[in-house]
Each structure stands twice: as structure tokens, then as C-alpha cells.
CSV table of C-alpha atoms in Angstrom, one decimal:
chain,number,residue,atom,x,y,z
A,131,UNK,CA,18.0,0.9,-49.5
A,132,UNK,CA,21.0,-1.1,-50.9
A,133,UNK,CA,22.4,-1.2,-54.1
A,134,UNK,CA,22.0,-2.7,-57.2
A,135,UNK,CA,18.6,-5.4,-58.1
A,136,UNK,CA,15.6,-5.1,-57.0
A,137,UNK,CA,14.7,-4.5,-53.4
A,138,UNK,CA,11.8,-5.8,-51.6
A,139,UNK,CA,8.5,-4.2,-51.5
A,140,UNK,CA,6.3,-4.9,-48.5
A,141,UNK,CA,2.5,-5.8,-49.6
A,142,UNK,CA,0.9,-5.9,-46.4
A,143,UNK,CA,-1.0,-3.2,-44.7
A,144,UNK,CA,-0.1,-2.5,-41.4
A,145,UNK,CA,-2.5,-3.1,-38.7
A,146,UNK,CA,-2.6,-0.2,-36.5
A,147,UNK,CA,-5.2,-0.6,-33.3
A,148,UNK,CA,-4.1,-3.0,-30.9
A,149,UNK,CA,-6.2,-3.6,-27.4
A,150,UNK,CA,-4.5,-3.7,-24.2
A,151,UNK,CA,-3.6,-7.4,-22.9
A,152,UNK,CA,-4.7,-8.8,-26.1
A,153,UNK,CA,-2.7,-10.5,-28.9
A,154,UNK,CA,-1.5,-8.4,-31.8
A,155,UNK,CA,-0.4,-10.8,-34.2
A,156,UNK,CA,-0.9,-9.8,-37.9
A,157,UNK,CA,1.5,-11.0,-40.5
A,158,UNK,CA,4.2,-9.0,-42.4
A,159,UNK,CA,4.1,-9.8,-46.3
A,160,UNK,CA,6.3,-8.3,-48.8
A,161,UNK,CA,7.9,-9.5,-52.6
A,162,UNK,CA,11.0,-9.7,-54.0
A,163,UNK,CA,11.3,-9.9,-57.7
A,164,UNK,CA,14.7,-11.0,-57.6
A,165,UNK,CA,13.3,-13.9,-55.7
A,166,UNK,CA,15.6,-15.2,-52.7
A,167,UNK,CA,14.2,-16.0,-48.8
A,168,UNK,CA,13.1,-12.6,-47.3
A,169,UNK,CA,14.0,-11.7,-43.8
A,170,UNK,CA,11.7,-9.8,-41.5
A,171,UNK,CA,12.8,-7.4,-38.3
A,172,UNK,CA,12.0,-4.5,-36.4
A,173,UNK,CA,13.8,-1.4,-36.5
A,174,UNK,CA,11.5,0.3,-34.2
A,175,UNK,CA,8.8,-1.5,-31.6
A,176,UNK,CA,7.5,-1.2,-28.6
A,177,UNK,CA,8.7,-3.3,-25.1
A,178,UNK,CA,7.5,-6.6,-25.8
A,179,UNK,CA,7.1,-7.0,-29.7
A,180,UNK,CA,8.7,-9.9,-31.9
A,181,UNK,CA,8.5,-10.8,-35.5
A,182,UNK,CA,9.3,-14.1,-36.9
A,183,UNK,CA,11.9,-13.2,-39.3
A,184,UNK,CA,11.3,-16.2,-41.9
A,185,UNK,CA,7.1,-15.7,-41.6
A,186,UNK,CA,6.9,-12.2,-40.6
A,187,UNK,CA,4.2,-12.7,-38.2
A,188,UNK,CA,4.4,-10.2,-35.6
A,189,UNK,CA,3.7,-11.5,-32.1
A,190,UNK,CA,2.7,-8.8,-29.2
A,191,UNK,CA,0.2,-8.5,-26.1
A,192,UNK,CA,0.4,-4.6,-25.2
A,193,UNK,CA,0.6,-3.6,-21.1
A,194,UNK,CA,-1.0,-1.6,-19.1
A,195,UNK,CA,1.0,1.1,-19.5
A,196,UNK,CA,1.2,0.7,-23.7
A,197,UNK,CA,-1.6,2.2,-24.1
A,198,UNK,CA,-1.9,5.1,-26.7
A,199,UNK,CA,0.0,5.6,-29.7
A,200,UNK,CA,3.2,3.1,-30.1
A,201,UNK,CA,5.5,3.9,-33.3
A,202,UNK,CA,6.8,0.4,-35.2
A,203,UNK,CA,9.0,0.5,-38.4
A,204,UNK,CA,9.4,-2.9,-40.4
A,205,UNK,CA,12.0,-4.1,-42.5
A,206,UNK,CA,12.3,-6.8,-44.9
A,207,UNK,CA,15.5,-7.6,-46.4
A,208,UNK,CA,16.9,-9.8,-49.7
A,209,UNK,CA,19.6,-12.2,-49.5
A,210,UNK,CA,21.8,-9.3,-50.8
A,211,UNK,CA,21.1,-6.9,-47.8
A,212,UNK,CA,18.7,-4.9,-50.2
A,213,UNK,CA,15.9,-3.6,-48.0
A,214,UNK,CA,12.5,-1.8,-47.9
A,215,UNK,CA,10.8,-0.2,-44.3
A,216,UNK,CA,7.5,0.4,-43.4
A,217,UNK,CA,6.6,2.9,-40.7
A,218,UNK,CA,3.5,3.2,-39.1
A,219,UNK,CA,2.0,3.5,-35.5
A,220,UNK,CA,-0.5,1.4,-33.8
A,221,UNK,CA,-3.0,3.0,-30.8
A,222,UNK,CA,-3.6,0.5,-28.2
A,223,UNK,CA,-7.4,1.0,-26.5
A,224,UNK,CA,-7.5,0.7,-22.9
A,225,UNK,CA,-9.1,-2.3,-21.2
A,226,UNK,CA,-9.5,-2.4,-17.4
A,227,UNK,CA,-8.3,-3.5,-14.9
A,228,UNK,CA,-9.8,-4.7,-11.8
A,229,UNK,CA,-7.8,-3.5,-8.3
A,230,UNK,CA,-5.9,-5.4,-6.4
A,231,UNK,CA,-6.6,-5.3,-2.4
A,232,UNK,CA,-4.4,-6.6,0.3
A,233,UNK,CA,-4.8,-7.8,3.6
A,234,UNK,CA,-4.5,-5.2,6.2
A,235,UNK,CA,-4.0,-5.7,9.9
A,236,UNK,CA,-4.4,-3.5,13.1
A,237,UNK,CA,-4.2,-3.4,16.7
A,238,UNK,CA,-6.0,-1.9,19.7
A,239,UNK,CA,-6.4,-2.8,23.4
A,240,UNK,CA,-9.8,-3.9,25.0
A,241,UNK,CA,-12.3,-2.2,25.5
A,242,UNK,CA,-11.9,0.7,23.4
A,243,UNK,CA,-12.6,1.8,19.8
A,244,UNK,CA,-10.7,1.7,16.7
A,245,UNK,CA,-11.0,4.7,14.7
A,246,UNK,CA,-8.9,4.7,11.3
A,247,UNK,CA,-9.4,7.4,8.8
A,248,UNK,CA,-9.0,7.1,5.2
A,249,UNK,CA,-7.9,6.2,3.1
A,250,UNK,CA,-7.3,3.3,6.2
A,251,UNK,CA,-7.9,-0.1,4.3
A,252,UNK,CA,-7.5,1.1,0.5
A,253,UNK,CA,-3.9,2.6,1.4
A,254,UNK,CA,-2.2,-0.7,0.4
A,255,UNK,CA,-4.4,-1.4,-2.7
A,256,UNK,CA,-3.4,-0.5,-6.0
A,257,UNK,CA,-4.8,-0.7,-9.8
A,258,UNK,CA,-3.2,-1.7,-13.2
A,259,UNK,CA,-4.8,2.0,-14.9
A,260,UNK,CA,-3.7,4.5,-13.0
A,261,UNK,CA,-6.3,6.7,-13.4
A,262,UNK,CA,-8.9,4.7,-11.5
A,263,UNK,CA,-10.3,6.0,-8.0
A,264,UNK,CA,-10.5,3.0,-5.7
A,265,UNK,CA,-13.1,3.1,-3.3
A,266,UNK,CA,-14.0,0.2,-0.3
A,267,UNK,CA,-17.2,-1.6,-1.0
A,268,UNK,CA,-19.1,-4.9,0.1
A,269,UNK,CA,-18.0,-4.9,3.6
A,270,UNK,CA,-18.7,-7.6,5.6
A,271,UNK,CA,-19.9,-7.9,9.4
A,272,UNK,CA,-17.1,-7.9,11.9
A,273,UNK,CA,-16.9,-10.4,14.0
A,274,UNK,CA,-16.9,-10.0,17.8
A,275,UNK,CA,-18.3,-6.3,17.5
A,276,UNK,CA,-19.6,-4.3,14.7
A,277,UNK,CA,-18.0,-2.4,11.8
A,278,UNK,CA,-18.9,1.2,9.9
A,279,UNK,CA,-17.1,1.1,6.9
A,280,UNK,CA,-17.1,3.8,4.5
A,281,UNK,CA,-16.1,4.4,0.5
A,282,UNK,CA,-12.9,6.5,1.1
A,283,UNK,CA,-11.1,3.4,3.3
A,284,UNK,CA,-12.0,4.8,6.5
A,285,UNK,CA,-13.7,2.4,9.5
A,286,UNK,CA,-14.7,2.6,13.0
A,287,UNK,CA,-14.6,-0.6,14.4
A,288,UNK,CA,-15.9,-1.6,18.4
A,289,UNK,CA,-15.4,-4.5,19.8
A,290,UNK,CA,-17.9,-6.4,22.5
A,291,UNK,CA,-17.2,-4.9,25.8
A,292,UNK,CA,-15.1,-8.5,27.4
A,293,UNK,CA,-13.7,-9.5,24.1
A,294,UNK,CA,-9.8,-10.2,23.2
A,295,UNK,CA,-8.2,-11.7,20.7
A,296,UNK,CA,-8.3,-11.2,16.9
A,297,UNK,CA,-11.3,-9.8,14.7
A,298,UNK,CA,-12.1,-9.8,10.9
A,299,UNK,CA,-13.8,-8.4,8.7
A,300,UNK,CA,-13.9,-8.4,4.9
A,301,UNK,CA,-14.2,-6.0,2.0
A,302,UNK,CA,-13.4,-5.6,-1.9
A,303,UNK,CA,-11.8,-2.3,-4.1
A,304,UNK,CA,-13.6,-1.0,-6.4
A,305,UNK,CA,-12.3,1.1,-9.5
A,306,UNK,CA,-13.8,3.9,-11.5
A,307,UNK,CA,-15.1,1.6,-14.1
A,308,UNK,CA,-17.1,-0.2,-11.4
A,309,UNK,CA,-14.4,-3.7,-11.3
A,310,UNK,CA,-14.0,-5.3,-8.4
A,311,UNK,CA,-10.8,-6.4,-6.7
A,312,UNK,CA,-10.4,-9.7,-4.9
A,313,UNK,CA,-11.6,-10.0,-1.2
A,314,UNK,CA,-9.6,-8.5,1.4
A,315,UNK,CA,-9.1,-9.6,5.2
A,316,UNK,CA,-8.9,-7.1,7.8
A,317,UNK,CA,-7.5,-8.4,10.7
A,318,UNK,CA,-7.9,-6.6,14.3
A,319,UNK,CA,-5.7,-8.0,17.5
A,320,UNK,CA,-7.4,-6.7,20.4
A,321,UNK,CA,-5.2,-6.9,23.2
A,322,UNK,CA,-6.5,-7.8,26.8
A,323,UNK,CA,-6.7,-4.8,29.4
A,324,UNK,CA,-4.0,-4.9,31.6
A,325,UNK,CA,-4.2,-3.2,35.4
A,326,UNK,CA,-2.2,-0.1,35.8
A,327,UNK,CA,1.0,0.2,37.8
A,328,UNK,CA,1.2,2.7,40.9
A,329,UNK,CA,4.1,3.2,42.6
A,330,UNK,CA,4.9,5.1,45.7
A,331,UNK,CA,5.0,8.6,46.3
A,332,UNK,CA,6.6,11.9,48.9
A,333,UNK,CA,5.7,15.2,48.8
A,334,UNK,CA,5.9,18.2,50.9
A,335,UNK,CA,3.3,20.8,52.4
A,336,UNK,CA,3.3,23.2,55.0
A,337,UNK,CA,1.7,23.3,58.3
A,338,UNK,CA,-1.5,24.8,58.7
A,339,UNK,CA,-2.0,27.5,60.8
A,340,UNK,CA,-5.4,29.2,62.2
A,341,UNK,CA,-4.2,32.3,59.9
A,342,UNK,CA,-3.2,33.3,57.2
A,343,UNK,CA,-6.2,31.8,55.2
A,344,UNK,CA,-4.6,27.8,53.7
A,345,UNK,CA,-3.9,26.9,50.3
A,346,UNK,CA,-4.7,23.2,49.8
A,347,UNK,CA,-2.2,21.7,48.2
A,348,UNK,CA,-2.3,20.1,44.5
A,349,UNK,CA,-0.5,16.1,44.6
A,350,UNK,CA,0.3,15.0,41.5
A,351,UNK,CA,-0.1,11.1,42.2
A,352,UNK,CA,-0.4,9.6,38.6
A,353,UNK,CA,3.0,11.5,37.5
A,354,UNK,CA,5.0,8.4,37.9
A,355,UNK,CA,2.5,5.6,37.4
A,356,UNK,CA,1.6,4.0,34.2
A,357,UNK,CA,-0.5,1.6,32.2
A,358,UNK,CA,0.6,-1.3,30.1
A,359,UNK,CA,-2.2,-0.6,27.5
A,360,UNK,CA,-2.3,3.4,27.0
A,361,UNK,CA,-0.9,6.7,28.0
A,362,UNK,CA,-1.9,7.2,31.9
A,363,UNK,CA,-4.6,9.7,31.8
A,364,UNK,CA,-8.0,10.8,33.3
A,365,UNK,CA,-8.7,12.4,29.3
A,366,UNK,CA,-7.5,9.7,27.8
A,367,UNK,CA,-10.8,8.7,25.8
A,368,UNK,CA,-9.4,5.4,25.2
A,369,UNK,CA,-8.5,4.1,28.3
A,370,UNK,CA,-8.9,6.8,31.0
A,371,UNK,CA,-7.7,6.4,34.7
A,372,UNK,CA,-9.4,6.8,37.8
A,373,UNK,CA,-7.7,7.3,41.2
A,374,UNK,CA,-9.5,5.8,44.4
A,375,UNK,CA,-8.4,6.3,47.8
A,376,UNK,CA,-8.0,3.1,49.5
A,377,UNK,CA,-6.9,4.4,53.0
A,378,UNK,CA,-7.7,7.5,53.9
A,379,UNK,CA,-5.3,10.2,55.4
A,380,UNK,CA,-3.8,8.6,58.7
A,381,UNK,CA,-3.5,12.0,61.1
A,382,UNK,CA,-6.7,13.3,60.2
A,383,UNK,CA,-6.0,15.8,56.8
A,384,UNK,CA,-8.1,15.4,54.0
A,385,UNK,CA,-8.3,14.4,50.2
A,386,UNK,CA,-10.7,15.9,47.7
A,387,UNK,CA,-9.8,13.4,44.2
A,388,UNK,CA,-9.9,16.3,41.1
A,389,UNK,CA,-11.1,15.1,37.5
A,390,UNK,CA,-8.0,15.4,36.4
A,391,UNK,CA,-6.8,12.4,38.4
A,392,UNK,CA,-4.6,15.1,40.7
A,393,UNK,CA,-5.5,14.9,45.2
A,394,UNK,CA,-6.2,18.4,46.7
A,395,UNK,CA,-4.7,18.1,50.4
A,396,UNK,CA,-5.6,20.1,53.4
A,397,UNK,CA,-3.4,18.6,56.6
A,398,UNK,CA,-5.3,19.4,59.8
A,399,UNK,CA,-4.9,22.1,61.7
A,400,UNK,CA,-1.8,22.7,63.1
A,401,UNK,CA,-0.3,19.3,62.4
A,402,UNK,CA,3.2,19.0,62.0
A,403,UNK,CA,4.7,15.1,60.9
A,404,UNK,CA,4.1,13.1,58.4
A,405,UNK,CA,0.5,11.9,57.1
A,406,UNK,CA,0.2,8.8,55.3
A,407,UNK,CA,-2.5,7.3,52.8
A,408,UNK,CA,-3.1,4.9,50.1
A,409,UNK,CA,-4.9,4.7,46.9
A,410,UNK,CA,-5.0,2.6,43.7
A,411,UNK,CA,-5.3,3.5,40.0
A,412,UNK,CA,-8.7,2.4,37.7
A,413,UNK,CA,-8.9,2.1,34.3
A,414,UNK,CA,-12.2,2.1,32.4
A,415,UNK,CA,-12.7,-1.8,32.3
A,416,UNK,CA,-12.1,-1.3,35.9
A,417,UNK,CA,-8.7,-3.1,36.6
A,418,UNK,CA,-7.3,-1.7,39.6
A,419,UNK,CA,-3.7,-1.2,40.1
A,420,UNK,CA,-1.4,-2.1,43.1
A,421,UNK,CA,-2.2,-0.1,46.5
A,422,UNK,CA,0.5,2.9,46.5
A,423,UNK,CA,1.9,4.7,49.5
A,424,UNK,CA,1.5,8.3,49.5
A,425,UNK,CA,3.7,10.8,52.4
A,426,UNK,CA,2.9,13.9,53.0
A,427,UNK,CA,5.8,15.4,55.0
A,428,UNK,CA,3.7,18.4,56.9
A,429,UNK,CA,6.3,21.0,58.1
């Protein structure tokens, strides 16, 4: 406090709950009784606060993350710098907040099934009080196949068997307090099946005799082909691949086709040259793949 006169005395009582996004905006009164024009500020306030420092009227809307206990000291001053503070702290209640959910987008090839685990479509969405849980609720139908959504964010989604192009489906977050975000778009580009690629292939074997008993041997055709759409696989439980034989052996040996997508190869007896054959690769929509030259060099 200054010197000399009289200093101010405030003569207002300070308003201490406030409510989270709402206005705060009580007025600041004090005397003087050496008269004079009083001057209001704040020595101490939280982000956001303002006083009018001819009217004292305190303008404020507390945040989100205001909430609790926010300390504020007044001050009121005389024309000759004489002043008086007021300290007090204000608790601001919590009002919630409804989430916020974004768009999310994903991509799979045709004719398979998109599996996404949580928490899949909430992992983007967010909420003003932090200590909501956000689950997925009011899903919509997919279109061009059907949906299981779940609570946690997690979907299966399967298309119809022929279709390509881009699905939807809709949803909305939901917080703790029950709230309800905005709708959401899922979007889904299902990409058409493409054929596989096989390309041409050598390998070695030797010639079969009468005795010692044969070992067939094991060709490993799909080594070097591939598939536009997935990983080139007979496990592959998205897209798996299937080899066909498309011309058989040409000097009589023969082909047993293993689950695995590898040949077993038994020349006949006692052939010595090379034996030729062909066979294309099949995916599960059942695009084939270019006719492939296999040589087995029989020595």
C-alpha cells in the first residue's frame, strides 16, 4: 500500500465458482474516501481474464483445461498510486464436451476382407476433457458389402465378391458422459484384382536310374513370380495362389502340384535331356497369370 491519504477499500465480494465455456463477468467495486477515478487491474489471473480498468468488470470464459481452482488477486488504485488487493480463487466446474471424429480412409484389394483392430476408427478422434473414454457407436450399413463394427474402434468390413471401387460407411464417438461427436465417413478403396505374373524357370535333377530307390525332386516355381495385389502365396488368406499345369511334362516325367504351391518331379526312367512344361499361376478370384516355361535339365 502507498503512502500517505487514504487508500482504496474494495467493497465487492469476489465471485469465486466459474463454469467451464461460460462467461465470468462480475464487477469489481471498491471506495476511495479521498475521492479521485479508481483504476482496476489484475495482479494475478488466469489465461484469458480481463478487467475493465475504469468499470472493473471482469470479463472471462474459462477452457477446457481451466478447470479446477484458478488463483486471481485484484487491485484498485487512487490517482496517487495508493492501492488495496484482493486475493481470492475461483473453482471452475467442468462442462462436457462432445468428441470430435474424423474421417478415416483405408484400402484393400478385391475380393478379400478388411480386418482393422481397435482402436481402428476412434484412433484419430479426440475429446476437449481428457478424461473421457471414446467409444464407436451408431454405425451405419456399408455400402457394397457389410460392416461389424464394434465399441473399441475395431471393424471387419467384406465387400460383395465382384465389387471395386470405393465403400462407406458412417459412425459417431461417443464420450463417457454419453455426448456424441459429429458423423464420421469411413472410406474403403477396394482395388480391382489384378492376374499374377509368372515368369520362366531352369532347374536341375538327376537322371533316374532302376536303383538306388529316386528322390522326386521339390521345384520351387512361384519363387520368382509375383502378384500386383498381395504377397505370392498358397497361405496367403487374402489372396492365395494356385499353380495349374498347363502343358504337361514333354518327355514323359511327371508333376504332382503340393499345397504349398511347390511341383514334385519324377523324370522318367532313365531319361537323360531336358524336359519341358508349362503352367500358369491362380489367384482366388481366379485370374490366371501368363503361361511360364519351366526346364528341367535331367543329367
Amino acid at each position: 500500500m502507498g503512502s500517505g491519504g487514504n487508500a482504496p477499500e474494495f467493497t465487492s465480494s469476489a465471485v469465486t465458482t466459474a463454469t467451464q465455456g461460460v462467461l465470468y463477468n462480475p464487477t469489481l467495486t471498491a471506495t476511495d474516501a479521498d475521492g479521485g477515478t479508481l483504476n482496476y487491474s489484475l495482479d494475478v489471473s488466469p489465461v484469458g481474464m480481463n478487467v475493465d480498468a475504469s468499470s472493473g468488470l471482469i470479463a472471462w470464459t474459462p477452457s477446457a483445461n481451466q478447470i479446477g481452482s484458478q488463483a486471481v488477486t485484484a487491485r484498485v488504485t487512487d490517482p496517487t498510486g495508493l492501492f488495496a488487493t484482493q486475493s481470492f480463487s475461483i473453482t471452475v466446474a467442468n462442462v462436457n464436451d462432445p468428441p470430435l471424429a474424423q474421417n478415416d480412409g483405408y484400402s484393400m484389394i478385391q475380393g478379400g476382407t478388411l480386418n482393422v483392430s481397435a482402436p481402428g476408427v476412434l484412433g484419430n478422434d479426440s475429446d476437449p476433457d481428457p478424461a473421457d473414454t471414446l467409444t464407436a457407436v451408431n454405425f451405419s450399413a456399408a455400402s457394397n458389402g457389410t460392416l461389424a463394427g464394434n465399441a473399441n474402434g475395431s471393424f471387419v468390413y467384406t465387400p460383395a465378391s465382384a465389387f471395386s471401387g470405393v465403400a462407406s460407411f458412417s459412425y459417431r464417438a461417443q464420450d463417457s458422459s454419453t455426448a456424441t461427436s459429429n458423423v464420421a465417413t469411413v472410406s474403403i478403396t477396394v482395388n480391382a484384382n489384378k492376374a499374377p505374373v509368372a515368369v520362366d524357370d531352369t532347374f536341375s535333377a538327376p537322371v533316374r536310374r532302376s536303383t538306388p530307390p529316386y528322390v522326386p525332386q521339390i521345384l520351387t516355381v512361384l519363387a520368382n513370380d509375383s502378384d500386383p495385389d498381395t504377397a505370392l502365396d498358397p497361405t496367403n488368406v487374402i489372396n492365395p495362389a494356385t499353380v495349374v499345369i498347363s502343358t504337361a511334362p514333354n518327355k514323359g516325367g511327371s508333376l504332382i502340384v503340393n499345397a504349398n504351391g511347390t511341383l514334385t518331379y519324377t523324370p522318367k526312367l532313365n531319361f537323360r535331356g531336358t524336359e519341358v512344361f508349362r503352367y500358369r499361376v491362380r489367384d482366388n478370384l481366379n485370374a490366371q497369370s501368363n503361361a511360364a516355361t519351366v526346364r528341367v535339365n535331367v543329367q
